[in-house]
CSV table of C-alpha atoms in Angstrom, one decimal:
chain,number,residue,atom,x,y,z
A,15,MET,CA,0.0,0.0,0.0
A,16,HIS,CA,3.0,2.3,0.4
A,17,ILE,CA,3.9,4.2,-2.7
A,18,VAL,CA,7.6,5.0,-3.0
A,19,ASP,CA,9.4,8.2,-3.9
A,20,GLY,CA,9.8,8.8,-7.6
A,21,ALA,CA,6.8,6.7,-8.8
A,22,LEU,CA,4.1,9.4,-8.9
A,23,ALA,CA,3.8,12.5,-11.1
A,24,ASN,CA,4.8,15.7,-9.4
A,25,SER,CA,1.3,17.1,-9.5
A,26,VAL,CA,-0.1,14.1,-7.7
A,27,VAL,CA,2.6,14.4,-5.0
A,28,ALA,CA,2.0,18.1,-4.6
A,29,GLY,CA,-1.7,17.7,-4.5
A,30,GLY,CA,-1.4,15.0,-1.9
A,31,ALA,CA,0.8,17.1,0.3
A,32,VAL,CA,-1.7,20.0,0.2
A,33,VAL,CA,-4.7,17.8,1.1
A,34,ALA,CA,-2.7,16.1,3.8
A,35,VAL,CA,-1.8,19.5,5.4
A,36,GLY,CA,-5.5,20.4,5.4
A,37,GLY,CA,-6.5,17.1,6.8
A,38,ILE,CA,-3.9,17.3,9.6
A,39,ALA,CA,-5.0,20.8,10.5
A,40,LEU,CA,-8.7,19.8,10.6
A,41,GLY,CA,-7.8,16.7,12.6
A,42,LEU,CA,-5.8,18.7,15.2
A,43,ARG,CA,-8.7,21.1,15.6
A,44,HIS,CA,-10.7,18.2,16.8
A,45,LEU,CA,-8.0,17.2,19.3
A,46,PRO,CA,-7.8,19.3,22.5
A,47,ILE,CA,-4.7,18.9,24.5
A,48,GLU,CA,-6.6,16.9,27.1
A,49,LYS,CA,-7.2,14.2,24.4
A,50,ILE,CA,-3.6,14.0,23.3
A,51,PRO,CA,-2.6,11.2,25.7
A,52,ALA,CA,-5.5,9.1,24.5
A,53,ALA,CA,-4.9,9.9,20.8
A,54,GLY,CA,-1.1,9.2,21.2
A,55,VAL,CA,-1.6,5.9,22.9
A,56,LEU,CA,-4.2,4.8,20.3
A,57,SER,CA,-1.9,6.0,17.5
A,58,ALA,CA,0.8,3.8,19.0
A,59,SER,CA,-1.5,0.8,19.2
A,60,PHE,CA,-2.4,1.2,15.5
A,61,PHE,CA,1.3,1.4,14.7
A,62,VAL,CA,1.8,-1.9,16.6
A,63,ALA,CA,-1.2,-3.4,14.9
A,64,SER,CA,0.3,-2.6,11.5
A,65,LEU,CA,3.3,-4.8,12.6
A,66,ILE,CA,1.0,-7.9,13.0
A,67,HIS,CA,1.0,-10.4,10.2
A,68,VAL,CA,-2.0,-12.6,9.7
A,69,PRO,CA,-1.7,-15.8,7.5
A,70,VAL,CA,-3.5,-16.0,4.1
A,71,GLY,CA,-2.9,-19.4,2.6
A,72,PRO,CA,0.8,-19.9,2.3
A,73,SER,CA,1.6,-16.2,2.6
A,74,SER,CA,0.7,-13.5,5.1
A,75,VAL,CA,-0.4,-9.9,5.0
A,76,HIS,CA,0.2,-7.1,7.5
A,77,LEU,CA,-2.8,-5.3,9.0
A,78,ILE,CA,-3.7,-1.7,8.2
A,79,LEU,CA,-6.9,-1.3,10.2
A,80,ASN,CA,-7.5,2.2,9.1
A,81,GLY,CA,-11.2,1.7,9.3
A,82,LEU,CA,-11.0,0.7,13.0
A,83,ALA,CA,-8.7,3.8,13.5
A,84,GLY,CA,-11.4,6.0,12.0
A,85,LEU,CA,-14.1,4.4,14.1
A,86,VAL,CA,-12.2,4.9,17.3
A,87,LEU,CA,-10.5,8.2,16.6
A,88,GLY,CA,-12.8,10.1,14.3
A,89,TRP,CA,-11.1,13.2,12.8
A,90,ALA,CA,-8.1,12.6,15.0
A,91,ALA,CA,-7.3,9.5,12.9
A,92,PHE,CA,-5.8,11.9,10.3
A,93,PRO,CA,-2.9,13.2,12.4
A,94,ALA,CA,-2.6,9.9,14.2
A,95,LEU,CA,-2.1,7.8,11.1
A,96,PHE,CA,0.1,10.5,9.6
A,97,VAL,CA,2.4,10.2,12.7
A,98,GLY,CA,2.5,6.5,12.2
A,99,LEU,CA,3.5,6.8,8.5
A,100,LEU,CA,6.1,9.4,9.4
A,101,LEU,CA,7.7,7.1,11.9
A,102,GLN,CA,7.6,4.1,9.4
A,103,ALA,CA,9.2,6.2,6.7
A,104,VAL,CA,12.0,7.6,8.9
A,105,PHE,CA,12.9,4.6,11.1
A,106,PHE,CA,11.9,1.7,8.9
A,107,GLY,CA,12.4,3.1,5.4
A,108,PHE,CA,8.9,2.1,4.4
A,109,GLY,CA,7.2,4.5,2.0
A,110,GLY,CA,9.0,7.6,0.9
A,111,LEU,CA,9.5,11.1,2.2
A,112,THR,CA,8.1,13.2,-0.6
A,113,VAL,CA,5.1,10.9,-1.0
A,114,LEU,CA,4.3,11.1,2.8
A,115,GLY,CA,1.4,13.5,1.9
A,116,ILE,CA,-0.3,11.4,-0.7
A,117,ASN,CA,0.2,8.2,1.4
A,118,ALA,CA,-1.3,9.9,4.4
A,119,VAL,CA,-4.3,11.1,2.3
A,120,ASN,CA,-4.8,7.6,0.8
A,121,ILE,CA,-4.8,5.9,4.2
A,122,ALA,CA,-6.2,8.5,6.6
A,123,MET,CA,-9.0,10.1,4.5
A,124,PRO,CA,-10.9,6.7,4.1
A,125,ALA,CA,-10.4,6.2,7.9
A,126,VAL,CA,-12.0,9.6,8.7
A,127,ILE,CA,-14.9,9.0,6.2
A,128,ALA,CA,-15.5,5.5,7.6
A,129,GLY,CA,-15.5,7.1,11.1
A,130,LEU,CA,-18.0,9.8,10.1
A,131,ILE,CA,-20.4,7.4,8.4
A,132,PHE,CA,-20.2,4.3,10.6
A,133,ARG,CA,-19.4,5.5,14.1
A,134,PRO,CA,-23.0,6.4,15.0
A,135,MET,CA,-24.1,2.9,13.8
A,136,ILE,CA,-21.7,0.8,15.9
A,137,GLY,CA,-22.9,2.1,19.2
A,138,ARG,CA,-26.5,1.3,18.5
A,139,GLY,CA,-28.5,-2.0,18.7
A,140,SER,CA,-27.1,-5.3,19.8
A,141,HIS,CA,-23.4,-6.1,20.0
A,142,LEU,CA,-23.7,-8.2,16.9
A,143,ALA,CA,-25.3,-5.4,14.9
A,144,GLY,CA,-22.6,-3.1,16.0
A,145,ALA,CA,-19.9,-5.6,15.0
A,146,ILE,CA,-21.5,-6.0,11.5
A,147,TRP,CA,-21.5,-2.3,11.0
A,148,GLY,CA,-17.9,-2.2,12.2
A,149,GLY,CA,-17.0,-4.9,9.7
A,150,ILE,CA,-18.7,-2.9,6.9
A,151,GLY,CA,-16.8,0.2,8.0
A,152,GLY,CA,-13.5,-1.7,8.0
A,153,ALA,CA,-14.1,-3.1,4.5
A,154,PHE,CA,-15.3,0.3,3.3
A,155,ALA,CA,-12.1,2.1,4.5
A,156,ILE,CA,-9.6,-0.4,3.1
A,157,THR,CA,-11.5,-0.6,-0.2
A,158,LEU,CA,-11.5,3.2,-0.5
A,159,THR,CA,-7.7,3.2,0.3
A,160,THR,CA,-7.0,0.7,-2.4
A,161,LEU,CA,-9.0,2.6,-4.9
A,162,MET,CA,-7.3,5.9,-4.0
A,163,VAL,CA,-3.9,4.2,-4.3
A,164,ALA,CA,-4.9,2.9,-7.7
A,165,ILE,CA,-6.2,6.3,-8.8
A,166,SER,CA,-3.0,8.0,-7.6
A,167,LEU,CA,-1.0,5.6,-9.8
A,168,MET,CA,-3.3,6.0,-12.8
A,169,MET,CA,-3.2,9.8,-12.5
A,170,SER,CA,0.6,9.6,-12.8
A,171,GLY,CA,0.6,8.0,-16.2
A,172,GLU,CA,-1.0,5.4,-18.4
A,173,GLU,CA,1.9,3.0,-17.9
A,174,PHE,CA,0.8,2.5,-14.3
A,175,ASN,CA,-2.7,1.3,-15.3
A,176,ALA,CA,-1.7,-2.4,-15.0
A,177,ALA,CA,0.1,-1.8,-11.6
A,178,ALA,CA,-3.0,0.0,-10.4
A,179,LYS,CA,-5.3,-2.9,-11.3
A,180,LEU,CA,-2.8,-5.3,-9.7
A,181,VAL,CA,-2.9,-3.3,-6.5
A,182,PHE,CA,-6.7,-3.5,-6.4
A,183,PHE,CA,-7.1,-7.1,-7.2
A,184,THR,CA,-4.4,-8.4,-4.9
A,185,HIS,CA,-6.0,-6.5,-2.1
A,186,ILE,CA,-9.4,-8.1,-2.3
A,187,PRO,CA,-8.5,-10.8,0.3
A,188,VAL,CA,-7.1,-8.1,2.5
A,189,MET,CA,-10.5,-6.3,2.4
A,190,GLY,CA,-12.2,-9.5,3.7
A,191,ILE,CA,-9.7,-10.0,6.4
A,192,GLU,CA,-9.8,-6.4,7.6
A,193,ALA,CA,-13.6,-6.6,7.7
A,194,VAL,CA,-13.6,-9.7,9.9
A,195,LEU,CA,-10.9,-8.3,12.2
A,196,THR,CA,-12.6,-5.0,12.5
A,197,ALA,CA,-15.9,-6.6,13.3
A,198,ALA,CA,-14.4,-8.9,15.9
A,199,ALA,CA,-12.5,-5.9,17.5
A,200,VAL,CA,-15.7,-3.8,17.6
A,201,TYR,CA,-17.6,-6.8,19.1
A,202,LEU,CA,-15.0,-7.2,21.9
A,203,ALA,CA,-14.8,-3.5,22.6
A,204,ARG,CA,-18.6,-3.2,22.7
A,205,THR,CA,-18.7,-6.1,25.3
A,206,VAL,CA,-15.7,-5.0,27.4
A,207,LYS,CA,-15.7,-1.2,27.2
A,208,PRO,CA,-18.5,0.3,25.2
A,209,GLU,CA,-17.3,3.9,25.9
A,210,LEU,CA,-14.2,3.2,23.7
A,211,PHE,CA,-15.9,4.6,20.7
A,212,SER,CA,-16.7,7.9,22.5
A,213,THR,CA,-13.2,8.4,24.0
A,214,MET,CA,-12.3,11.0,21.4
A,215,LYS,CA,-15.7,12.7,21.5
A,216,GLY,CA,-16.9,15.3,24.0
A,217,PRO,CA,-14.9,18.0,25.7
A,218,ASN,CA,-13.3,15.9,28.5
A,219,ALA,CA,-11.8,12.4,28.7
B,36,MET,CA,6.3,-4.9,8.3
B,37,GLY,CA,6.9,-6.9,11.5
B,38,HIS,CA,9.5,-9.0,9.7
B,39,VAL,CA,11.8,-6.1,9.9
B,40,LEU,CA,12.2,-6.6,13.6
B,41,SER,CA,14.2,-9.7,14.7
B,42,SER,CA,13.0,-11.0,18.0
B,43,GLY,CA,14.3,-9.0,21.0
B,44,GLU,CA,14.9,-6.0,18.8
B,45,LYS,CA,13.2,-2.8,20.0
B,46,THR,CA,10.7,-1.1,17.6
B,47,LEU,CA,12.3,2.4,18.2
B,48,SER,CA,15.5,3.2,19.9
B,49,GLU,CA,15.0,4.3,23.5
B,50,THR,CA,15.3,7.8,24.8
B,51,GLY,CA,18.9,8.5,25.8
B,52,ALA,CA,20.2,5.5,24.1
B,53,SER,CA,23.5,6.2,22.4
B,54,LEU,CA,22.9,5.8,18.7
B,55,GLY,CA,26.5,6.7,17.7
B,56,GLY,CA,25.5,8.1,14.4
B,57,GLY,CA,29.2,8.6,13.6
B,58,ARG,CA,29.9,11.9,11.9
B,59,ILE,CA,26.3,12.2,10.9
B,60,GLY,CA,25.4,12.0,14.7
B,61,MET,CA,27.3,15.2,15.3
B,62,LEU,CA,25.0,17.2,13.2
B,63,ASP,CA,22.1,19.4,14.4
B,64,ALA,CA,18.8,17.5,14.0
B,65,ARG,CA,17.1,20.5,12.3
B,66,ILE,CA,19.8,20.7,9.6
B,67,ARG,CA,19.4,16.9,9.0
B,68,ILE,CA,15.7,17.3,8.5
B,69,VAL,CA,15.9,20.2,6.2
B,70,VAL,CA,18.8,18.7,4.1
B,71,THR,CA,17.0,15.4,3.8
B,72,MET,CA,13.8,17.1,2.6
B,73,ALA,CA,15.7,19.2,0.1
B,74,PHE,CA,17.7,16.1,-1.1
B,75,ALA,CA,14.5,14.0,-1.5
B,76,ILE,CA,12.8,16.7,-3.5
B,77,THR,CA,15.9,17.2,-5.7
B,78,VAL,CA,16.3,13.5,-6.3
B,79,VAL,CA,12.6,13.1,-7.2
B,80,GLY,CA,13.0,15.9,-9.7
B,81,LEU,CA,15.9,14.1,-11.4
B,82,SER,CA,15.1,11.9,-14.4
B,83,GLN,CA,18.4,11.0,-16.1
B,84,ILE,CA,19.8,7.6,-15.0
B,85,PRO,CA,23.5,8.6,-14.7
B,86,VAL,CA,22.6,11.6,-12.5
B,87,LEU,CA,20.4,9.3,-10.4
B,88,ILE,CA,23.2,6.8,-10.0
B,89,LEU,CA,25.3,9.8,-8.8
B,90,ALA,CA,22.6,10.6,-6.3
B,91,LEU,CA,22.5,7.0,-5.0
B,92,CYS,CA,26.3,7.3,-4.6
B,93,VAL,CA,25.8,10.4,-2.5
B,94,SER,CA,23.4,8.4,-0.2
B,95,LEU,CA,25.9,5.5,0.0
B,96,PHE,CA,28.6,8.0,1.0
B,97,LEU,CA,26.3,9.3,3.7
B,98,LEU,CA,25.9,5.7,4.9
B,99,THR,CA,29.7,5.3,5.2
B,100,GLN,CA,29.8,8.4,7.3
B,101,SER,CA,27.2,7.1,9.8
B,102,ASN,CA,27.8,4.3,12.2
B,103,LEU,CA,24.8,2.3,10.9
B,104,PRO,CA,25.6,-1.3,10.2
B,105,ALA,CA,25.8,-1.2,6.4
B,106,ARG,CA,24.5,-4.7,5.9
B,107,ARG,CA,21.4,-4.3,7.9
B,108,THR,CA,20.6,-0.9,6.4
B,109,LEU,CA,21.0,-2.2,2.9
B,110,LYS,CA,18.8,-5.2,3.8
B,111,ARG,CA,16.1,-2.8,4.8
B,112,MET,CA,16.5,-1.0,1.6
B,113,ALA,CA,16.3,-4.3,-0.3
B,114,MET,CA,13.1,-5.1,1.5
B,115,MET,CA,11.5,-2.0,0.1
B,116,ASP,CA,12.8,-3.1,-3.3
B,117,GLY,CA,11.0,-6.4,-2.9
B,118,PHE,CA,7.8,-4.4,-2.3
B,119,ILE,CA,8.0,-2.5,-5.5
B,120,PHE,CA,9.6,-5.2,-7.6
B,121,PHE,CA,6.4,-6.4,-9.1
B,122,MET,CA,5.2,-2.9,-10.0
B,123,LEU,CA,8.6,-2.2,-11.7
B,124,GLY,CA,8.6,-5.6,-13.4
B,125,LEU,CA,5.3,-4.7,-15.1
B,126,MET,CA,6.6,-1.3,-16.4
B,127,PRO,CA,8.4,-2.6,-19.5
B,128,PHE,CA,5.2,-4.3,-20.7
B,129,THR,CA,2.9,-1.4,-20.1
B,130,THR,CA,4.9,1.5,-21.4
B,131,PRO,CA,4.5,2.1,-25.1
B,132,GLY,CA,7.8,2.4,-27.1
B,133,GLU,CA,10.4,0.4,-29.0
B,134,ALA,CA,10.2,-3.3,-28.3
B,135,MET,CA,13.1,-5.0,-26.6
B,136,PHE,CA,11.7,-8.6,-26.6
B,137,THR,CA,8.3,-10.2,-26.3
B,138,VAL,CA,6.9,-12.6,-23.6
B,139,PHE,CA,3.8,-14.5,-24.6
B,140,GLY,CA,3.1,-12.0,-27.3
B,141,PHE,CA,3.5,-9.0,-25.0
B,142,PRO,CA,6.3,-6.7,-26.1
B,143,ALA,CA,8.7,-5.3,-23.4
B,144,THR,CA,9.9,-1.9,-24.3
B,145,TRP,CA,13.2,-0.1,-23.6
B,146,GLU,CA,11.3,3.0,-22.5
B,147,GLY,CA,9.5,1.0,-19.9
B,148,LEU,CA,12.7,-0.6,-18.7
B,149,PHE,CA,14.4,2.8,-18.3
B,150,LEU,CA,11.4,4.2,-16.5
B,151,ALA,CA,11.5,1.3,-14.0
B,152,ILE,CA,15.2,1.8,-13.4
B,153,GLU,CA,14.6,5.5,-12.9
B,154,ILE,CA,11.9,4.9,-10.3
B,155,GLY,CA,14.0,2.2,-8.6
B,156,LEU,CA,17.1,4.4,-8.4
B,157,THR,CA,15.1,7.4,-7.1
B,158,ALA,CA,13.3,5.4,-4.4
B,159,ASN,CA,16.6,3.8,-3.2
B,160,ALA,CA,18.6,7.0,-3.1
B,161,VAL,CA,15.9,8.7,-1.0
B,162,VAL,CA,15.3,5.8,1.4
B,163,LEU,CA,19.0,5.4,2.0
B,164,ALA,CA,19.4,9.2,2.7
B,165,VAL,CA,16.4,9.1,5.0
B,166,LEU,CA,17.6,6.1,7.0
B,167,THR,CA,21.1,7.5,7.4
B,168,LEU,CA,20.3,11.2,8.1
B,169,LEU,CA,17.0,10.8,10.0
B,170,GLY,CA,16.9,7.2,11.0
B,171,THR,CA,19.9,7.7,13.2
B,172,LEU,CA,18.1,10.5,15.2
B,173,GLU,CA,16.8,9.7,18.6
B,174,PRO,CA,13.0,9.5,18.0
B,175,VAL,CA,12.4,12.1,20.7
B,176,ALA,CA,15.0,14.5,19.1
B,177,LEU,CA,13.0,14.2,15.9
B,178,GLY,CA,10.0,15.6,17.7
B,179,HIS,CA,11.9,18.4,19.3
B,180,ALA,CA,13.5,19.3,16.0
B,181,LEU,CA,10.2,19.3,14.2
B,182,TYR,CA,8.8,21.7,16.9
B,183,ALA,CA,11.9,23.9,16.4
B,184,LEU,CA,11.0,23.9,12.7
B,185,LYS,CA,7.6,25.3,13.5
B,186,CYS,CA,5.5,22.1,13.2
B,187,PRO,CA,2.2,22.5,15.1
B,188,GLU,CA,2.7,22.0,18.8
B,189,ARG,CA,-0.2,19.5,19.1
B,190,LEU,CA,1.1,17.4,16.2
B,191,VAL,CA,4.5,17.2,17.9
B,192,HIS,CA,2.9,16.2,21.2
B,193,LEU,CA,1.0,13.5,19.4
B,194,LEU,CA,4.2,12.3,17.8
B,195,MET,CA,6.0,12.2,21.1
B,196,PHE,CA,3.2,10.2,22.8
B,197,THR,CA,3.2,7.8,19.9
B,198,ILE,CA,7.0,7.3,20.2
B,199,ARG,CA,6.8,6.9,23.9
B,200,TYR,CA,4.1,4.2,23.8
B,201,ILE,CA,4.9,2.1,20.7
B,202,GLU,CA,7.3,-0.1,22.7
B,203,VAL,CA,5.0,-0.3,25.7
B,204,LEU,CA,2.1,-1.5,23.5
B,205,ARG,CA,4.2,-3.9,21.5
B,206,GLU,CA,5.2,-5.5,24.8
B,207,GLU,CA,1.4,-5.7,25.6
B,208,TYR,CA,0.8,-7.3,22.2
B,209,LEU,CA,3.6,-9.8,22.8
B,210,ARG,CA,2.1,-10.6,26.3
B,211,LEU,CA,-1.3,-11.2,24.7
B,212,ARG,CA,0.2,-13.4,22.0
B,213,THR,CA,2.1,-15.4,24.6
B,214,SER,CA,-1.1,-16.1,26.5
B,215,MET,CA,-2.8,-17.1,23.2
B,216,LYS,CA,0.1,-19.4,22.5
B,217,MET,CA,-0.3,-21.0,25.9
B,218,ARG,CA,-3.9,-21.8,25.0
B,219,CYS,CA,-2.7,-23.6,21.9
B,220,PHE,CA,-3.6,-20.9,19.4
B,221,GLN,CA,-2.0,-21.5,16.0
B,222,PRO,CA,-2.5,-18.9,13.3
B,223,ARG,CA,-4.0,-20.5,10.1
B,224,THR,CA,-6.2,-19.3,7.3
B,225,ASN,CA,-9.6,-19.7,9.0
B,226,TRP,CA,-12.4,-17.8,10.6
B,227,HIS,CA,-11.2,-18.7,14.1
B,228,THR,CA,-7.8,-17.1,13.5
B,229,TYR,CA,-9.2,-13.9,12.1
B,230,ARG,CA,-11.7,-13.6,14.9
B,231,SER,CA,-9.0,-14.2,17.5
B,232,TYR,CA,-6.7,-11.6,16.0
B,233,GLY,CA,-9.7,-9.2,15.9
B,234,TYR,CA,-10.3,-9.8,19.7
B,235,LEU,CA,-6.5,-9.3,20.2
B,236,VAL,CA,-6.6,-5.9,18.5
B,237,GLY,CA,-9.8,-5.0,20.3
B,238,MET,CA,-8.2,-5.9,23.7
B,239,MET,CA,-5.2,-3.9,22.8
B,240,LEU,CA,-7.3,-0.8,22.1
B,241,VAL,CA,-9.3,-1.3,25.3
B,242,ARG,CA,-6.1,-1.5,27.4
B,243,ALA,CA,-4.6,1.4,25.4
B,244,VAL,CA,-7.6,3.7,26.3
B,245,GLU,CA,-7.5,2.6,30.0
B,246,ARG,CA,-3.7,3.2,30.0
B,247,SER,CA,-4.3,6.7,28.5
B,248,GLU,CA,-6.8,7.5,31.3
B,249,ARG,CA,-4.1,6.6,33.9
B,250,ILE,CA,-1.5,8.7,32.0
B,251,LEU,CA,-3.8,11.7,32.0
B,252,GLY,CA,-4.6,11.2,35.7
B,253,ALA,CA,-0.9,11.0,36.5
B,254,MET,CA,-0.1,14.1,34.4
B,255,LYS,CA,-2.9,16.1,36.1
B,256,CYS,CA,-1.7,15.0,39.5
B,257,ARG,CA,1.7,16.6,38.7
B,258,GLY,CA,0.1,19.9,37.7
B,259,PHE,CA,-0.5,19.4,34.0
B,260,THR,CA,-2.1,22.6,32.6
B,261,GLY,CA,-2.5,21.7,29.0
B,262,ARG,CA,1.0,22.7,27.9
B,263,ILE,CA,3.9,20.4,27.6
B,264,ILE,CA,7.3,22.1,27.6
B,265,LEU,CA,9.8,20.9,25.1
B,266,LEU,CA,13.1,21.4,26.7
B,267,GLU,CA,15.7,20.8,24.0
B,268,GLN,CA,17.6,23.9,22.8
B,269,PHE,CA,19.3,23.7,19.5
B,270,ARG,CA,22.5,25.5,18.5
B,271,LEU,CA,24.2,25.4,15.2
B,272,SER,CA,27.9,24.7,15.2
B,273,ARG,CA,30.5,25.5,12.5
B,274,TYR,CA,30.3,21.8,11.5
B,275,ASP,CA,26.6,22.2,10.7
B,276,HIS,CA,27.3,25.2,8.5
B,277,ILE,CA,30.0,23.2,6.6
B,278,PHE,CA,27.6,20.3,6.1
B,279,ALA,CA,24.7,22.5,4.9
B,280,THR,CA,27.0,24.2,2.4
B,281,CYS,CA,28.4,21.0,1.1
B,282,ALA,CA,24.9,19.5,0.8
B,283,ALA,CA,23.6,22.5,-1.1
B,284,LEU,CA,26.6,22.4,-3.5
B,285,VAL,CA,26.0,18.6,-4.1
B,286,MET,CA,22.3,19.3,-4.8
B,287,LEU,CA,23.1,22.2,-7.1
B,288,LEU,CA,25.6,19.9,-8.9
B,289,LEU,CA,23.0,17.2,-9.4
B,290,ILE,CA,20.5,19.8,-10.7
B,291,GLY,CA,23.1,21.3,-13.0
B,292,LEU,CA,24.0,17.9,-14.5
B,293,GLU,CA,20.4,17.1,-15.0
B,294,LEU,CA,19.7,20.4,-16.8
B,295,SER,CA,22.8,20.5,-18.9
B,296,HIS,CA,22.2,17.0,-20.3
B,297,VAL,CA,25.9,16.2,-20.0
B,298,PHE,CA,25.1,12.5,-20.1
B,299,ALA,CA,22.3,12.7,-22.7
């Protein structure tokens, strides 16, 4: 899912950076200083979650869980996921530096949208209904991310069309896995600590 | 991404750990960030393969000037190459141009091959520069330097909290995995595995939020007023000025070579 430096057209990279700055600014506006410990610890947990590999047949994929991040963090998912990507780029060499903006947009924007649409749903009804909405939210976010990565590639030149399609089709199993995992995580959180999804809401923690 | 870490290795280096970045380690963190950004943008702007090879050589030179274990760093770089290999492998077949050879009736073009080489060289030159100039920074120093470079205060605090708790939460994750292992959990491709991993992630989040409540309580107890003071003071030395000047000259040289088409 990471795009590297040098692959995309300059206009796409610049556009991504501008949108990322806007998204981070909006996200920070929803993040009073009192909420920073919660947002920071959650951002760290999503970083750790992205280190987890789950098996798929003979291979394995690493989790992204941006849908779950959006459901828990809301708008704050934007700066939180950006921080994770920054640390990955600087200390692991994953993803590039100039493409940090477009990568952040591709991963965090679907998270925020999934949060806005599905967060009201997962708190309502039975735990199972909440989990199903959570799963839909998780699948929605990862699908949107994949589409946005494919679009960023296609906007950079026709020669990337095949790579864009490859990215989309190879990620179809990932979408299913992320959906099941998000649903299970929401189910557990609804059972153990229902207020998890309102941590980042309201004026005080 | 977890396969980058061998067992027992920390995710991020600890605060106060001596990283011994060699000569690179003597440089001011702000200068390192600015130079890396400028270098990355310059390299992404280059398009001629000989100039890009020169840029990669600059990155390799930087690697020799840091104390980073060369083999491990190059291995990390190669891991990224493995990531993009398939995308680059497709390029010759999808770029229109003069045919080089055909595979199952699909022509591979020289133009596509050159484009793939260009992207590969760019990506490697930038990643290597990032790992040597920024990757050798103490994570906390990165936060302080970004603040000194006028990054929004709240974003820097978010970054600092994330850095502080990544290792703590990874240990929590490993504890949960151990307890799953003790109950004979074996990851396979099935519903049970995915549901268990989902519960694992959910439990991590629950514990993270509860931990953050305790953190906020502890901070308030010590008179937290909503402002965190970043203590570090930066001062530029003569050495920083020399490095910045050399870096600027190298980048100007790269741009000059690109524009003058010496190699074309």
